[in-house]
Amino acid sequence: MNLKNRNFLKLLDFTPEEINYLIDLASFLKYQKKNGISHRVFEGKNIALIFEKTSTRTRCSFEVAAADLGIHPVYLEPNASQIGKKESIADTARVLGRMFDGIEYRGFGQEIVESLASYAGVPVWNGLTNEFHPTQILADFMTIKEHFGSLNGIKLVCMGDSRFNMGNSLMVGCAKMGMRFVACAPKEYFPDKDLVKQCLDIAAETGAALEFIENPEEAVKDADVIYTDVWVSMGEPDEIWEKRLADLMPYQVNKKIMDIAGEKCRFMHCLPAYHDLNTVVGRQVYEKFGVDGLEVTDEVFESPQSIVFDEAENRMHTIKAVMAATLGYEYKNQ
């Protein structure tokens, strides 16, 4: 399978076979790293990492993955480039495309990363936009395969706010891979109707199932994976906390919810998670609203059913696979 010079902007652009290939490549590269087998196959190449939104896992994953592949990464922090300010996205892309072999973008609207890809002339990778987070989904699916052996037929319940990049991307990924996706939230927090229609069309071809359920206890029955994310996204004003807590506290992932799902169920979260009082935000919410856990309780987060750190590690392996494949690494899937 040849993915050389492809962009990685959203999973809608890839076939189930291509997604499986990237996951298998990630597993192969993970095996090599764990066994000390060097794979610095891109010595002399350089990539630009554009971060308009900061991140721990995404930045570290790209930088470590690049180093493992022999690539030199250049990190452009939120105030370190003129993209969209003094220089248009098209002009920025054409400049960086002359200097770098690949470009990662993490920031705001999907149209920005799509525009970069249109003009760069080198592979562009989406590290997160408001609409999609495809590298996270690859890591999630790799982790599910490690724990369950397969993706086909897996029931994944997305609890809480399903309107933005994580809910969108999980729904797209599940539709592509023949999984059973359940969005569990108040109706106003369900994914965009146009994207739902698109995913239903995909599901009709792959055998996937999409459900939208407001009752948490009904939604999580027989779930293989319960997935949640923070209730307030980066950049949203503090005033919305009160409404989000009122709307979404019934959708908190707690022991009761996990017990209904059963022992086989695993808990996943893209992180960071507000599960205790050991963060500034966690303490502020506790002081204002009197709750010591938000989207997930500490009991669940620290339980044996939680596989969030397997998931976090796999960000690096799957990002490495995306870069390697699109820069021309030849891997024969066994």
PDB file of C-alpha atoms in Angstrom, residues 40-317:
ATOM      1  CA  ARG A  40      16.101   6.061  11.440  1.00  0.00           C
ATOM      2  CA  VAL A  41      15.098   5.741   7.806  1.00  0.00           C
ATOM      3  CA  PHE A  42      14.632   9.453   7.096  1.00  0.00           C
ATOM      4  CA  GLU A  43      18.009  10.920   8.065  1.00  0.00           C
ATOM      5  CA  GLY A  44      18.346  14.449   6.730  1.00  0.00           C
ATOM      6  CA  LYS A  45      14.634  15.205   6.516  1.00  0.00           C
ATOM      7  CA  ASN A  46      13.039  18.117   8.380  1.00  0.00           C
ATOM      8  CA  ILE A  47       9.454  18.792   9.469  1.00  0.00           C
ATOM      9  CA  ALA A  48       7.628  21.859  10.777  1.00  0.00           C
ATOM     10  CA  LEU A  49       5.304  21.541  13.763  1.00  0.00           C
ATOM     11  CA  ILE A  50       2.820  24.436  13.794  1.00  0.00           C
ATOM     12  CA  PHE A  51       1.022  24.702  17.133  1.00  0.00           C
ATOM     13  CA  GLU A  52      -1.624  27.399  17.433  1.00  0.00           C
ATOM     14  CA  LYS A  53      -2.975  25.375  20.380  1.00  0.00           C
ATOM     15  CA  THR A  54      -0.521  23.964  22.896  1.00  0.00           C
ATOM     16  CA  SER A  55      -0.342  20.282  23.745  1.00  0.00           C
ATOM     17  CA  THR A  56       1.644  17.780  25.792  1.00  0.00           C
ATOM     18  CA  ARG A  57       0.942  14.477  24.017  1.00  0.00           C
ATOM     19  CA  THR A  58       0.761  15.760  20.442  1.00  0.00           C
ATOM     20  CA  ARG A  59       3.987  17.752  20.598  1.00  0.00           C
ATOM     21  CA  CYS A  60       5.929  15.049  22.421  1.00  0.00           C
ATOM     22  CA  SER A  61       4.572  12.367  20.098  1.00  0.00           C
ATOM     23  CA  PHE A  62       5.618  14.206  16.959  1.00  0.00           C
ATOM     24  CA  GLU A  63       9.045  15.157  18.311  1.00  0.00           C
ATOM     25  CA  VAL A  64       9.926  11.701  19.655  1.00  0.00           C
ATOM     26  CA  ALA A  65       8.517   9.964  16.576  1.00  0.00           C
ATOM     27  CA  ALA A  66      10.497  12.291  14.323  1.00  0.00           C
ATOM     28  CA  ALA A  67      13.712  11.672  16.264  1.00  0.00           C
ATOM     29  CA  ASP A  68      13.179   7.899  16.078  1.00  0.00           C
ATOM     30  CA  LEU A  69      12.830   8.198  12.298  1.00  0.00           C
ATOM     31  CA  GLY A  70      15.955  10.368  11.980  1.00  0.00           C
ATOM     32  CA  ILE A  71      13.898  13.489  11.210  1.00  0.00           C
ATOM     33  CA  HIS A  72      14.684  16.954  12.601  1.00  0.00           C
ATOM     34  CA  PRO A  73      11.506  18.681  13.906  1.00  0.00           C
ATOM     35  CA  VAL A  74      11.166  22.463  14.185  1.00  0.00           C
ATOM     36  CA  TYR A  75       8.507  23.517  16.705  1.00  0.00           C
ATOM     37  CA  LEU A  76       6.612  26.737  15.977  1.00  0.00           C
ATOM     38  CA  GLU A  77       4.791  27.754  19.141  1.00  0.00           C
ATOM     39  CA  PRO A  78       1.531  29.743  19.094  1.00  0.00           C
ATOM     40  CA  ASN A  79       3.238  33.124  18.805  1.00  0.00           C
ATOM     41  CA  ALA A  80       6.227  32.006  16.735  1.00  0.00           C
ATOM     42  CA  SER A  81       4.744  32.198  13.240  1.00  0.00           C
ATOM     43  CA  GLN A  82       2.848  34.751  11.187  1.00  0.00           C
ATOM     44  CA  ILE A  83       0.334  32.222   9.819  1.00  0.00           C
ATOM     45  CA  GLY A  84      -2.970  33.953   9.158  1.00  0.00           C
ATOM     46  CA  LYS A  85      -1.730  37.199  10.768  1.00  0.00           C
ATOM     47  CA  LYS A  86       0.924  38.976   8.706  1.00  0.00           C
ATOM     48  CA  GLU A  87       1.085  36.190   6.145  1.00  0.00           C
ATOM     49  CA  SER A  88      -1.706  34.245   4.510  1.00  0.00           C
ATOM     50  CA  ILE A  89      -2.067  30.519   5.026  1.00  0.00           C
ATOM     51  CA  ALA A  90      -1.358  29.940   1.340  1.00  0.00           C
ATOM     52  CA  ASP A  91       1.852  31.966   1.453  1.00  0.00           C
ATOM     53  CA  THR A  92       2.983  30.313   4.679  1.00  0.00           C
ATOM     54  CA  ALA A  93       2.374  26.875   3.179  1.00  0.00           C
ATOM     55  CA  ARG A  94       4.381  27.674   0.057  1.00  0.00           C
ATOM     56  CA  VAL A  95       7.297  28.996   2.104  1.00  0.00           C
ATOM     57  CA  LEU A  96       7.393  26.093   4.544  1.00  0.00           C
ATOM     58  CA  GLY A  97       6.884  23.571   1.753  1.00  0.00           C
ATOM     59  CA  ARG A  98      10.162  24.773   0.210  1.00  0.00           C
ATOM     60  CA  MET A  99      12.055  24.239   3.471  1.00  0.00           C
ATOM     61  CA  PHE A 100      10.454  21.188   5.066  1.00  0.00           C
ATOM     62  CA  ASP A 101       9.568  17.655   4.031  1.00  0.00           C
ATOM     63  CA  GLY A 102       6.321  17.626   6.021  1.00  0.00           C
ATOM     64  CA  ILE A 103       4.150  19.987   8.074  1.00  0.00           C
ATOM     65  CA  GLU A 104       2.027  19.301  11.160  1.00  0.00           C
ATOM     66  CA  TYR A 105      -0.733  21.717  12.147  1.00  0.00           C
ATOM     67  CA  ARG A 106      -2.591  21.872  15.456  1.00  0.00           C
ATOM     68  CA  GLY A 107      -5.038  24.694  15.891  1.00  0.00           C
ATOM     69  CA  PHE A 108      -8.446  25.957  14.933  1.00  0.00           C
ATOM     70  CA  GLY A 109     -10.674  25.486  11.879  1.00  0.00           C
ATOM     71  CA  GLN A 110     -10.340  22.454   9.607  1.00  0.00           C
ATOM     72  CA  GLU A 111     -10.222  24.851   6.669  1.00  0.00           C
ATOM     73  CA  ILE A 112      -6.773  26.022   7.830  1.00  0.00           C
ATOM     74  CA  VAL A 113      -5.118  22.606   7.665  1.00  0.00           C
ATOM     75  CA  GLU A 114      -6.947  21.883   4.400  1.00  0.00           C
ATOM     76  CA  SER A 115      -5.584  25.134   2.942  1.00  0.00           C
ATOM     77  CA  LEU A 116      -2.072  24.324   4.122  1.00  0.00           C
ATOM     78  CA  ALA A 117      -2.326  20.976   2.369  1.00  0.00           C
ATOM     79  CA  SER A 118      -3.542  22.603  -0.839  1.00  0.00           C
ATOM     80  CA  TYR A 119      -0.474  24.824  -1.143  1.00  0.00           C
ATOM     81  CA  ALA A 120       2.408  23.139   0.711  1.00  0.00           C
ATOM     82  CA  GLY A 121       3.458  20.552  -1.858  1.00  0.00           C
ATOM     83  CA  VAL A 122       4.570  18.230   0.973  1.00  0.00           C
ATOM     84  CA  PRO A 123       2.530  15.986   3.313  1.00  0.00           C
ATOM     85  CA  VAL A 124       0.467  17.899   5.883  1.00  0.00           C
ATOM     86  CA  TRP A 125      -0.715  16.192   9.078  1.00  0.00           C
ATOM     87  CA  ASN A 126      -3.631  17.269  11.268  1.00  0.00           C
ATOM     88  CA  GLY A 127      -2.568  17.367  14.936  1.00  0.00           C
ATOM     89  CA  LEU A 128      -6.031  18.662  15.945  1.00  0.00           C
ATOM     90  CA  THR A 129      -8.599  21.089  14.593  1.00  0.00           C
ATOM     91  CA  ASN A 130     -11.959  22.182  15.930  1.00  0.00           C
ATOM     92  CA  GLU A 131     -13.665  19.581  13.755  1.00  0.00           C
ATOM     93  CA  PHE A 132     -11.336  16.551  13.680  1.00  0.00           C
ATOM     94  CA  HIS A 133      -8.532  14.819  15.618  1.00  0.00           C
ATOM     95  CA  PRO A 134      -7.501  11.905  13.377  1.00  0.00           C
ATOM     96  CA  THR A 135      -4.135  11.049  14.967  1.00  0.00           C
ATOM     97  CA  GLN A 136      -5.906  10.521  18.294  1.00  0.00           C
ATOM     98  CA  ILE A 137      -8.340   8.060  16.726  1.00  0.00           C
ATOM     99  CA  LEU A 138      -5.533   5.988  15.227  1.00  0.00           C
ATOM    100  CA  ALA A 139      -4.004   5.706  18.705  1.00  0.00           C
ATOM    101  CA  ASP A 140      -7.386   4.832  20.204  1.00  0.00           C
ATOM    102  CA  PHE A 141      -8.053   2.112  17.653  1.00  0.00           C
ATOM    103  CA  MET A 142      -4.557   0.684  17.979  1.00  0.00           C
ATOM    104  CA  THR A 143      -5.130   0.451  21.739  1.00  0.00           C
ATOM    105  CA  ILE A 144      -8.523  -1.227  21.281  1.00  0.00           C
ATOM    106  CA  LYS A 145      -6.969  -3.801  18.932  1.00  0.00           C
ATOM    107  CA  GLU A 146      -4.264  -4.509  21.512  1.00  0.00           C
ATOM    108  CA  HIS A 147      -6.858  -5.193  24.208  1.00  0.00           C
ATOM    109  CA  PHE A 148      -9.632  -6.856  22.176  1.00  0.00           C
ATOM    110  CA  GLY A 149      -7.786  -8.315  19.199  1.00  0.00           C
ATOM    111  CA  SER A 150     -10.038  -6.659  16.612  1.00  0.00           C
ATOM    112  CA  LEU A 151     -12.053  -3.537  15.865  1.00  0.00           C
ATOM    113  CA  ASN A 152     -14.906  -5.187  14.027  1.00  0.00           C
ATOM    114  CA  GLY A 153     -18.118  -5.154  16.049  1.00  0.00           C
ATOM    115  CA  ILE A 154     -16.609  -3.336  19.046  1.00  0.00           C
ATOM    116  CA  LYS A 155     -19.208  -1.229  20.858  1.00  0.00           C
ATOM    117  CA  LEU A 156     -17.763   2.182  21.740  1.00  0.00           C
ATOM    118  CA  VAL A 157     -19.849   4.613  23.791  1.00  0.00           C
ATOM    119  CA  CYS A 158     -18.866   8.270  23.590  1.00  0.00           C
ATOM    120  CA  MET A 159     -20.159   9.812  26.823  1.00  0.00           C
ATOM    121  CA  GLY A 160     -20.839  13.510  27.219  1.00  0.00           C
ATOM    122  CA  ASP A 161     -20.194  16.226  24.656  1.00  0.00           C
ATOM    123  CA  SER A 162     -20.076  14.601  21.189  1.00  0.00           C
ATOM    124  CA  ARG A 163     -20.315  17.735  19.047  1.00  0.00           C
ATOM    125  CA  PHE A 164     -16.697  18.561  18.340  1.00  0.00           C
ATOM    126  CA  ASN A 165     -13.425  17.007  17.187  1.00  0.00           C
ATOM    127  CA  MET A 166     -13.400  13.905  19.389  1.00  0.00           C
ATOM    128  CA  GLY A 167     -17.065  12.961  18.979  1.00  0.00           C
ATOM    129  CA  ASN A 168     -16.847  13.647  15.239  1.00  0.00           C
ATOM    130  CA  SER A 169     -13.661  11.656  14.774  1.00  0.00           C
ATOM    131  CA  LEU A 170     -14.768   8.695  16.882  1.00  0.00           C
ATOM    132  CA  MET A 171     -18.000   8.506  14.922  1.00  0.00           C
ATOM    133  CA  VAL A 172     -16.171   8.657  11.580  1.00  0.00           C
ATOM    134  CA  GLY A 173     -13.601   6.092  12.703  1.00  0.00           C
ATOM    135  CA  CYS A 174     -16.218   3.662  13.993  1.00  0.00           C
ATOM    136  CA  ALA A 175     -18.238   4.003  10.797  1.00  0.00           C
ATOM    137  CA  LYS A 176     -15.161   3.309   8.694  1.00  0.00           C
ATOM    138  CA  MET A 177     -14.049   0.290  10.717  1.00  0.00           C
ATOM    139  CA  GLY A 178     -17.355  -1.556  11.103  1.00  0.00           C
ATOM    140  CA  MET A 179     -17.759  -0.742  14.783  1.00  0.00           C
ATOM    141  CA  ARG A 180     -20.824   0.103  16.872  1.00  0.00           C
ATOM    142  CA  PHE A 181     -20.745   3.777  17.833  1.00  0.00           C
ATOM    143  CA  VAL A 182     -23.032   5.194  20.506  1.00  0.00           C
ATOM    144  CA  ALA A 183     -23.185   8.915  21.284  1.00  0.00           C
ATOM    145  CA  CYS A 184     -24.619   9.245  24.790  1.00  0.00           C
ATOM    146  CA  ALA A 185     -25.512  12.833  25.645  1.00  0.00           C
ATOM    147  CA  PRO A 186     -28.357  15.327  25.726  1.00  0.00           C
ATOM    148  CA  LYS A 187     -29.668  15.876  22.196  1.00  0.00           C
ATOM    149  CA  GLU A 188     -28.062  19.296  21.894  1.00  0.00           C
ATOM    150  CA  TYR A 189     -24.645  17.628  22.387  1.00  0.00           C
ATOM    151  CA  PHE A 190     -25.020  15.099  19.543  1.00  0.00           C
ATOM    152  CA  PRO A 191     -22.736  15.382  16.481  1.00  0.00           C
ATOM    153  CA  ASP A 192     -23.569  17.559  13.472  1.00  0.00           C
ATOM    154  CA  LYS A 193     -26.503  16.166  11.477  1.00  0.00           C
ATOM    155  CA  ASP A 194     -24.741  16.465   8.112  1.00  0.00           C
ATOM    156  CA  LEU A 195     -21.745  14.503   9.399  1.00  0.00           C
ATOM    157  CA  VAL A 196     -24.087  11.918  10.945  1.00  0.00           C
ATOM    158  CA  LYS A 197     -25.727  11.423   7.533  1.00  0.00           C
ATOM    159  CA  GLN A 198     -22.325  11.009   5.905  1.00  0.00           C
ATOM    160  CA  CYS A 199     -21.302   8.437   8.512  1.00  0.00           C
ATOM    161  CA  LEU A 200     -24.583   6.542   8.138  1.00  0.00           C
ATOM    162  CA  ASP A 201     -23.825   6.195   4.427  1.00  0.00           C
ATOM    163  CA  ILE A 202     -20.365   4.840   5.269  1.00  0.00           C
ATOM    164  CA  ALA A 203     -21.812   2.492   7.885  1.00  0.00           C
ATOM    165  CA  ALA A 204     -24.185   1.042   5.305  1.00  0.00           C
ATOM    166  CA  GLU A 205     -21.122  -0.139   3.368  1.00  0.00           C
ATOM    167  CA  THR A 206     -18.974  -1.333   6.287  1.00  0.00           C
ATOM    168  CA  GLY A 207     -21.615  -2.925   8.533  1.00  0.00           C
ATOM    169  CA  ALA A 208     -21.088  -0.383  11.294  1.00  0.00           C
ATOM    170  CA  ALA A 209     -23.932   0.841  13.504  1.00  0.00           C
ATOM    171  CA  LEU A 210     -24.517   4.362  14.824  1.00  0.00           C
ATOM    172  CA  GLU A 211     -26.810   5.106  17.766  1.00  0.00           C
ATOM    173  CA  PHE A 212     -27.714   8.297  19.613  1.00  0.00           C
ATOM    174  CA  ILE A 213     -29.027   7.693  23.120  1.00  0.00           C
ATOM    175  CA  GLU A 214     -29.798  10.137  25.915  1.00  0.00           C
ATOM    176  CA  ASN A 215     -30.094   7.585  28.750  1.00  0.00           C
ATOM    177  CA  PRO A 216     -26.595   6.637  30.079  1.00  0.00           C
ATOM    178  CA  GLU A 217     -27.673   3.362  31.684  1.00  0.00           C
ATOM    179  CA  GLU A 218     -29.259   2.203  28.434  1.00  0.00           C
ATOM    180  CA  ALA A 219     -26.335   3.355  26.311  1.00  0.00           C
ATOM    181  CA  VAL A 220     -23.545   1.535  28.164  1.00  0.00           C
ATOM    182  CA  LYS A 221     -25.115  -1.934  28.350  1.00  0.00           C
ATOM    183  CA  ASP A 222     -22.635  -4.443  26.871  1.00  0.00           C
ATOM    184  CA  ALA A 223     -20.193  -1.679  25.959  1.00  0.00           C
ATOM    185  CA  ASP A 224     -16.658  -2.746  25.151  1.00  0.00           C
ATOM    186  CA  VAL A 225     -15.268   0.776  25.500  1.00  0.00           C
ATOM    187  CA  ILE A 226     -16.590   3.840  27.295  1.00  0.00           C
ATOM    188  CA  TYR A 227     -14.882   6.965  26.014  1.00  0.00           C
ATOM    189  CA  THR A 228     -15.116  10.481  27.347  1.00  0.00           C
ATOM    190  CA  ASP A 229     -13.415  13.850  26.956  1.00  0.00           C
ATOM    191  CA  VAL A 230     -13.249  17.130  28.834  1.00  0.00           C
ATOM    192  CA  TRP A 231     -16.516  19.041  28.917  1.00  0.00           C
ATOM    193  CA  VAL A 232     -15.009  22.450  28.222  1.00  0.00           C
ATOM    194  CA  SER A 233     -12.647  22.699  25.261  1.00  0.00           C
ATOM    195  CA  MET A 234      -9.545  24.836  24.947  1.00  0.00           C
ATOM    196  CA  GLY A 235     -10.337  28.509  24.484  1.00  0.00           C
ATOM    197  CA  GLU A 236     -13.941  28.381  25.672  1.00  0.00           C
ATOM    198  CA  PRO A 237     -14.915  31.021  28.259  1.00  0.00           C
ATOM    199  CA  ASP A 238     -15.262  30.192  31.957  1.00  0.00           C
ATOM    200  CA  GLU A 239     -18.916  31.284  31.982  1.00  0.00           C
ATOM    201  CA  ILE A 240     -20.040  28.123  30.248  1.00  0.00           C
ATOM    202  CA  TRP A 241     -18.866  25.863  33.108  1.00  0.00           C
ATOM    203  CA  GLU A 242     -22.118  26.132  35.063  1.00  0.00           C
ATOM    204  CA  LYS A 243     -24.296  25.103  32.112  1.00  0.00           C
ATOM    205  CA  ARG A 244     -21.965  22.273  31.082  1.00  0.00           C
ATOM    206  CA  LEU A 245     -21.913  20.833  34.597  1.00  0.00           C
ATOM    207  CA  ALA A 246     -25.690  20.991  34.854  1.00  0.00           C
ATOM    208  CA  ASP A 247     -26.151  19.360  31.452  1.00  0.00           C
ATOM    209  CA  LEU A 248     -23.399  16.746  31.578  1.00  0.00           C
ATOM    210  CA  MET A 249     -22.953  15.618  35.185  1.00  0.00           C
ATOM    211  CA  PRO A 250     -25.505  12.815  34.584  1.00  0.00           C
ATOM    212  CA  TYR A 251     -23.051  11.561  31.918  1.00  0.00           C
ATOM    213  CA  GLN A 252     -20.039  11.347  34.207  1.00  0.00           C
ATOM    214  CA  VAL A 253     -18.196   8.018  33.880  1.00  0.00           C
ATOM    215  CA  ASN A 254     -18.305   6.555  37.395  1.00  0.00           C
ATOM    216  CA  LYS A 255     -18.266   3.119  39.010  1.00  0.00           C
ATOM    217  CA  LYS A 256     -22.018   2.687  38.562  1.00  0.00           C
ATOM    218  CA  ILE A 257     -21.714   3.241  34.819  1.00  0.00           C
ATOM    219  CA  MET A 258     -18.743   0.881  34.522  1.00  0.00           C
ATOM    220  CA  ASP A 259     -20.563  -1.792  36.546  1.00  0.00           C
ATOM    221  CA  ILE A 260     -23.539  -1.628  34.168  1.00  0.00           C
ATOM    222  CA  ALA A 261     -21.190  -2.051  31.208  1.00  0.00           C
ATOM    223  CA  GLY A 262     -19.504  -5.047  32.812  1.00  0.00           C
ATOM    224  CA  GLU A 263     -15.995  -6.248  33.648  1.00  0.00           C
ATOM    225  CA  LYS A 264     -14.875  -6.571  30.028  1.00  0.00           C
ATOM    226  CA  CYS A 265     -15.474  -2.853  29.421  1.00  0.00           C
ATOM    227  CA  ARG A 266     -12.452  -0.569  29.191  1.00  0.00           C
ATOM    228  CA  PHE A 267     -12.314   3.144  29.938  1.00  0.00           C
ATOM    229  CA  MET A 268     -10.600   5.520  27.500  1.00  0.00           C
ATOM    230  CA  HIS A 269      -9.897   9.248  27.484  1.00  0.00           C
ATOM    231  CA  CYS A 270      -7.767  11.342  25.122  1.00  0.00           C
ATOM    232  CA  LEU A 271      -6.400  13.357  28.096  1.00  0.00           C
ATOM    233  CA  PRO A 272      -5.933  15.608  29.939  1.00  0.00           C
ATOM    234  CA  ALA A 273      -8.675  14.446  32.305  1.00  0.00           C
ATOM    235  CA  TYR A 274     -10.284  16.266  35.225  1.00  0.00           C
ATOM    236  CA  HIS A 275     -10.577  13.327  37.626  1.00  0.00           C
ATOM    237  CA  ASP A 276      -9.132  14.785  40.846  1.00  0.00           C
ATOM    238  CA  LEU A 277      -8.060  18.034  42.514  1.00  0.00           C
ATOM    239  CA  ASN A 278      -4.435  17.897  41.372  1.00  0.00           C
ATOM    240  CA  THR A 279      -4.847  20.500  38.623  1.00  0.00           C
ATOM    241  CA  VAL A 280      -5.519  24.229  38.765  1.00  0.00           C
ATOM    242  CA  VAL A 281      -8.758  23.770  36.810  1.00  0.00           C
ATOM    243  CA  GLY A 282      -9.849  20.856  38.999  1.00  0.00           C
ATOM    244  CA  ARG A 283      -9.378  22.908  42.178  1.00  0.00           C
ATOM    245  CA  GLN A 284     -11.153  25.929  40.704  1.00  0.00           C
ATOM    246  CA  VAL A 285     -14.173  23.832  39.725  1.00  0.00           C
ATOM    247  CA  TYR A 286     -14.246  22.216  43.163  1.00  0.00           C
ATOM    248  CA  GLU A 287     -14.137  25.591  44.923  1.00  0.00           C
ATOM    249  CA  LYS A 288     -16.920  26.970  42.741  1.00  0.00           C
ATOM    250  CA  PHE A 289     -19.196  23.952  42.264  1.00  0.00           C
ATOM    251  CA  GLY A 290     -18.164  21.444  44.948  1.00  0.00           C
ATOM    252  CA  VAL A 291     -17.363  18.512  42.629  1.00  0.00           C
ATOM    253  CA  ASP A 292     -14.025  16.694  42.844  1.00  0.00           C
ATOM    254  CA  GLY A 293     -14.276  14.965  39.465  1.00  0.00           C
ATOM    255  CA  LEU A 294     -15.831  16.027  36.195  1.00  0.00           C
ATOM    256  CA  GLU A 295     -16.156  13.775  33.136  1.00  0.00           C
ATOM    257  CA  VAL A 296     -14.712  10.787  35.028  1.00  0.00           C
ATOM    258  CA  THR A 297     -14.220   9.926  38.687  1.00  0.00           C
ATOM    259  CA  ASP A 298     -10.784   9.209  40.065  1.00  0.00           C
ATOM    260  CA  GLU A 299     -11.990   5.729  41.027  1.00  0.00           C
ATOM    261  CA  VAL A 300     -12.600   4.825  37.387  1.00  0.00           C
ATOM    262  CA  PHE A 301      -9.583   6.692  36.018  1.00  0.00           C
ATOM    263  CA  GLU A 302      -7.211   4.775  38.304  1.00  0.00           C
ATOM    264  CA  SER A 303      -9.003   1.429  37.982  1.00  0.00           C
ATOM    265  CA  PRO A 304      -7.701  -1.690  36.156  1.00  0.00           C
ATOM    266  CA  GLN A 305     -10.355  -1.049  33.489  1.00  0.00           C
ATOM    267  CA  SER A 306      -8.689   2.230  32.549  1.00  0.00           C
ATOM    268  CA  ILE A 307      -6.323   1.993  29.569  1.00  0.00           C
ATOM    269  CA  VAL A 308      -5.705   5.708  29.140  1.00  0.00           C
ATOM    270  CA  PHE A 309      -1.918   5.475  29.419  1.00  0.00           C
ATOM    271  CA  ASP A 310      -1.665   2.680  26.854  1.00  0.00           C
ATOM    272  CA  GLU A 311      -3.681   4.998  24.658  1.00  0.00           C
ATOM    273  CA  ALA A 312      -1.417   7.986  25.389  1.00  0.00           C
ATOM    274  CA  GLU A 313       1.738   6.017  24.548  1.00  0.00           C
ATOM    275  CA  ASN A 314       0.211   4.852  21.280  1.00  0.00           C
ATOM    276  CA  ARG A 315      -0.146   8.477  20.145  1.00  0.00           C
ATOM    277  CA  MET A 316       3.582   8.409  19.452  1.00  0.00           C
ATOM    278  CA  HIS A 317       3.586   5.076  17.617  1.00  0.00           C
TER     279      HIS A 317
END
